[in-house]
Coordinates of C-alpha atoms in Angstrom, one line a residue:
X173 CA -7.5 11.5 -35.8
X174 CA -6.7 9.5 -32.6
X175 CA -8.4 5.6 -31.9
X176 CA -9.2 4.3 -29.0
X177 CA -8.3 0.3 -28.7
X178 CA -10.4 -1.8 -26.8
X179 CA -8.8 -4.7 -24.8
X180 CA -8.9 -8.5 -26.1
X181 CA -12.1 -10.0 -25.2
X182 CA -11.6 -11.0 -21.2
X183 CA -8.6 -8.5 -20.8
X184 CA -9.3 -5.7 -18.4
X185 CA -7.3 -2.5 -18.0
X186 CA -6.5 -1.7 -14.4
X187 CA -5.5 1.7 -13.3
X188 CA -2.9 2.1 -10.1
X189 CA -3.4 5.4 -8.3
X190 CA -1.2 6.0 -5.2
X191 CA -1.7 8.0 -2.4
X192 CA 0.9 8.8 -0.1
X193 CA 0.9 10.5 3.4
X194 CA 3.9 11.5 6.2
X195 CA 2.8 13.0 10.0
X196 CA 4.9 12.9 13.0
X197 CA 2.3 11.2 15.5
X198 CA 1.9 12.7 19.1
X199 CA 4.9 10.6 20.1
X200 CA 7.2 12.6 17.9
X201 CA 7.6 9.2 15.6
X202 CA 7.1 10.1 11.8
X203 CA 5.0 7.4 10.0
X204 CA 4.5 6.9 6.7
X205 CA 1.7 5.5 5.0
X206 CA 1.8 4.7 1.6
X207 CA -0.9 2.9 -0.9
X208 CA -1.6 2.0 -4.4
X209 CA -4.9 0.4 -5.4
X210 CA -5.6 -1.1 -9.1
X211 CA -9.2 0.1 -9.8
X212 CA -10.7 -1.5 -12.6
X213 CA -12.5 0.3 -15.2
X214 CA -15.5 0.9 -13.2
X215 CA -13.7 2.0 -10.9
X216 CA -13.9 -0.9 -8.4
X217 CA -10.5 -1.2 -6.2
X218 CA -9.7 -5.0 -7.0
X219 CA -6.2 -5.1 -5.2
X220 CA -4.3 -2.9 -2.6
X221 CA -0.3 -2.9 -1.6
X222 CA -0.3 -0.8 1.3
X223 CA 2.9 0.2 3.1
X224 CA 2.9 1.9 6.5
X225 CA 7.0 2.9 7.9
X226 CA 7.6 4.5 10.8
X227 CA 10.9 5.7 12.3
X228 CA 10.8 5.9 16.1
X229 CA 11.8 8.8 18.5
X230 CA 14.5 5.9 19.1
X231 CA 15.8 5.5 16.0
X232 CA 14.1 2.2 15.2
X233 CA 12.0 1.4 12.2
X234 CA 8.6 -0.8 11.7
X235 CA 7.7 -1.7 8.2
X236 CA 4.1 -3.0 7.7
X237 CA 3.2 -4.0 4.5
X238 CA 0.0 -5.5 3.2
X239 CA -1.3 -7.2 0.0
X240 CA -5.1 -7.2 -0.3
X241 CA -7.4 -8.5 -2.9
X242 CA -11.1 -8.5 -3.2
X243 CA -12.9 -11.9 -2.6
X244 CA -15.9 -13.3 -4.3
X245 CA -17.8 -11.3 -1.3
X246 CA -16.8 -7.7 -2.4
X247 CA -14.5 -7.0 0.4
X248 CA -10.6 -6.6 0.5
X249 CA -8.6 -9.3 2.4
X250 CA -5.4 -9.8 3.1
X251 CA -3.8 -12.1 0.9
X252 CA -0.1 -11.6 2.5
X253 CA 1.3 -9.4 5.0
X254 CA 5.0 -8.8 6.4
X255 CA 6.6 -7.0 8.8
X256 CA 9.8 -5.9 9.4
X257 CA 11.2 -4.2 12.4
X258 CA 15.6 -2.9 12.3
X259 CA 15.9 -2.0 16.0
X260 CA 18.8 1.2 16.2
X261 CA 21.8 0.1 17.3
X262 CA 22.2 1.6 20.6
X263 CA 26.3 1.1 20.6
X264 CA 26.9 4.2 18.7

């Protein structure tokens, strides 16, 4: 026989579930966009890290990545964001 253990008293369990997708837009750049959410056990997303790279025609790369939590109105907002572009070197 198997128990189930509830969490101490003001502890909640949070779930991460990632979804991950890759395209090559219409420019021929290929972007990926990649995001985990922790849903708490109602299933409510409370948090988002979402990560969006794409890799230019060029050879260049843009990194976007944004932390989001949910506020005391219900909604997600960005609690810190960063981005990060590595231009190709165009010497080679």
């Amino acid at each position: 026989m198997s128990e189930t253990k509830d969490p101490p008293a003001g502890e909640d369990i949070l779930d991460l579930v990632e979804v991950e997708t890759e395209e090559v837009d219409e420019d021929g750049n290929i972007v990926v966009d990649d995001l985990v959410a922790a849903v708490d056990g109602d299933g409510n997303i409370v948090a988002t890290d979402e990560t969006i790279a794409v890799v230019t025609v060029d050879g260049d790369i843009v990194v976007d990545e944004t932390f989001s939590v949910v506020g005391d109105d219900g909604e997600l907002h960005a609690a810190m964001e960063d981005v990060t572009v590595l231009e190709a070197d165009d010497e080679a």
